[in-house]
Coordinates of C-alpha atoms in Angstrom, one line a residue:
X1 CA 0.0 0.0 0.0
X2 CA 1.4 3.4 -1.0
X3 CA -1.1 5.4 1.2
X4 CA -4.2 4.9 3.2
X5 CA -6.6 7.6 4.5
X6 CA -7.4 6.5 8.1
X7 CA -10.8 8.4 7.9
X8 CA -12.1 5.7 5.5
X9 CA -9.9 2.6 5.7
X10 CA -8.0 0.9 8.6
X11 CA -5.8 -2.2 8.9
X12 CA -5.3 -2.4 5.2
X13 CA -3.1 -5.1 3.7
X14 CA -2.7 -5.8 0.0
X15 CA -0.5 -8.6 -1.3
X16 CA 0.0 -11.1 -4.2
X17 CA 0.8 -14.7 -3.5
X18 CA 1.2 -18.0 -5.3
X19 CA 1.1 -21.4 -3.6
X20 CA 3.4 -23.3 -5.8
X21 CA 5.8 -23.0 -8.7
X22 CA 3.2 -23.8 -11.3
X23 CA 0.2 -22.2 -9.5
X24 CA -1.3 -18.9 -10.7
X25 CA -0.8 -15.6 -8.8
X26 CA -3.6 -14.6 -6.4
X27 CA -4.5 -11.1 -5.4
X28 CA -5.5 -10.4 -1.7
X29 CA -7.0 -7.4 0.0
X30 CA -7.8 -7.3 3.7
X31 CA -9.0 -4.3 5.5
X32 CA -11.8 -2.5 7.3
X33 CA -13.9 0.2 5.5
X34 CA -15.3 2.7 8.0
X35 CA -18.2 3.9 5.9
X36 CA -20.8 2.4 3.5
X37 CA -19.4 2.3 0.0
X38 CA -21.6 2.3 -3.2
X39 CA -21.3 4.6 -6.2
X40 CA -19.9 7.2 -3.9
X41 CA -16.5 5.5 -4.4
X42 CA -14.6 5.6 -7.7
X43 CA -12.0 2.9 -8.5
X44 CA -9.2 4.0 -10.7
X45 CA -6.8 1.4 -12.2
X46 CA -4.0 3.1 -14.2
X47 CA -1.3 1.1 -16.0
X48 CA 2.3 2.5 -16.4
X49 CA 4.3 0.8 -19.2
X50 CA 8.0 0.0 -18.4
X51 CA 10.1 1.8 -21.0
X52 CA 13.7 2.8 -21.0
X53 CA 14.2 1.9 -17.3
X54 CA 11.2 3.9 -16.1
X55 CA 7.5 3.5 -15.8
X56 CA 5.5 5.8 -18.1
X57 CA 1.7 6.3 -18.0
X58 CA 0.1 4.3 -20.8
X59 CA -3.2 4.6 -22.6
X60 CA -4.7 1.7 -20.6
X61 CA -6.8 3.1 -17.8
X62 CA -10.0 1.8 -16.1
X63 CA -12.2 4.2 -14.1
X64 CA -15.4 2.8 -12.5
X65 CA -17.8 3.8 -9.8
X66 CA -17.7 0.9 -7.3
X67 CA -21.2 -0.6 -7.8
X68 CA -21.1 -0.2 -11.6
X69 CA -17.8 -2.1 -11.6
X70 CA -19.1 -4.9 -9.4
X71 CA -22.3 -5.3 -11.5
X72 CA -21.0 -4.9 -15.1
X73 CA -17.2 -5.3 -15.5
X74 CA -16.4 -8.8 -16.7
X75 CA -12.8 -8.8 -15.5
X76 CA -11.9 -6.8 -12.4
X77 CA -15.6 -6.5 -11.2
X78 CA -16.1 -10.2 -11.7
X79 CA -13.0 -11.0 -9.7
X80 CA -14.1 -8.8 -6.7
X81 CA -17.7 -10.0 -6.9
X82 CA -16.5 -13.7 -6.9
X83 CA -14.7 -12.9 -3.6
X84 CA -18.1 -12.1 -2.1
X85 CA -18.3 -8.4 -2.3
X86 CA -21.8 -7.0 -3.1
X87 CA -23.0 -3.5 -3.4
X88 CA -23.5 -1.6 -1.2
X89 CA -20.3 -2.5 0.8
X90 CA -21.2 -2.0 4.5
X91 CA -18.6 -1.0 7.1
X92 CA -16.9 -4.1 8.4
X93 CA -13.7 -6.1 8.0
X94 CA -13.4 -7.2 4.4
X95 CA -11.4 -10.4 3.4
X96 CA -11.1 -10.6 -0.4
X97 CA -8.6 -13.4 -0.8
X98 CA -7.4 -15.7 -3.6
X99 CA -8.8 -13.5 -6.3
X100 CA -7.6 -13.9 -9.9
X101 CA -8.8 -12.2 -13.1
X102 CA -10.8 -14.5 -15.3
X103 CA -8.4 -14.4 -18.2
X104 CA -10.0 -17.2 -20.1
X105 CA -12.6 -14.7 -21.4
X106 CA -10.0 -12.2 -22.4
X107 CA -9.7 -12.4 -26.1
X108 CA -7.0 -9.7 -26.7
X109 CA -3.2 -9.6 -26.1
X110 CA -2.2 -7.1 -23.5
X111 CA -0.3 -4.2 -25.2
X112 CA 2.9 -4.6 -23.2
X113 CA 4.8 -7.2 -21.3
X114 CA 6.0 -5.3 -18.1
X115 CA 4.1 -2.6 -16.2
X116 CA 3.1 -1.1 -12.9
X117 CA -0.6 -1.0 -12.1
X118 CA -1.8 1.8 -9.7
X119 CA -5.0 1.1 -7.9
X120 CA -6.6 4.2 -6.3
X121 CA -9.9 4.4 -4.4
X122 CA -11.3 8.0 -4.3
X123 CA -14.5 9.7 -3.1
X124 CA -16.6 10.4 -6.2
X125 CA -17.9 13.8 -5.1
X126 CA -14.7 15.4 -3.8
X127 CA -11.9 13.3 -5.4
X128 CA -10.3 12.8 -2.0
X129 CA -8.0 9.7 -2.0
X130 CA -9.1 6.9 0.3
X131 CA -6.2 4.5 -0.5
X132 CA -3.6 3.8 -3.2
X133 CA -1.5 0.7 -4.0
X134 CA 1.0 -0.1 -6.7
X135 CA 1.5 -3.5 -8.3
X136 CA 4.3 -4.6 -10.6
X137 CA 3.1 -7.0 -13.3
X138 CA 4.6 -9.1 -16.1
X139 CA 2.4 -10.5 -18.8
X140 CA 3.2 -13.5 -20.9
X141 CA 1.3 -14.7 -24.0
X142 CA 0.2 -18.3 -23.8
X143 CA 0.7 -20.2 -27.0
X144 CA -2.6 -21.1 -28.6
X145 CA -3.0 -24.2 -30.7
X146 CA -5.3 -23.9 -33.6

């Protein structure tokens, strides 16, 4: 976690784990939200491409209101909804563990191999940051047999 606003979130932990050499990576978020979250929270996911020994902001950005993401996004929203999060998100300790993006439905190749993803939760009305985390990712293309 890069930053957490204690007015909105406490005891936040974000980490990525894999259970074996050949297992996939799993995304985990554990923390307590202090207020009810619905479309009053905006989720921003911005990708920075690794070019020339630095991360530069790319054209790939996802911006959602929380409930719209949970109900309509087939990738990130589906991953979080599968972890048991429904809208509205009431104040309590949240355990979103062993999440992975359903990549089987993704029919496109990601535009770059190495990047940083910045996840930012903000209040929709004021733009005040509630929490921010950075993740360093590497994508690999699986060979497809036709």
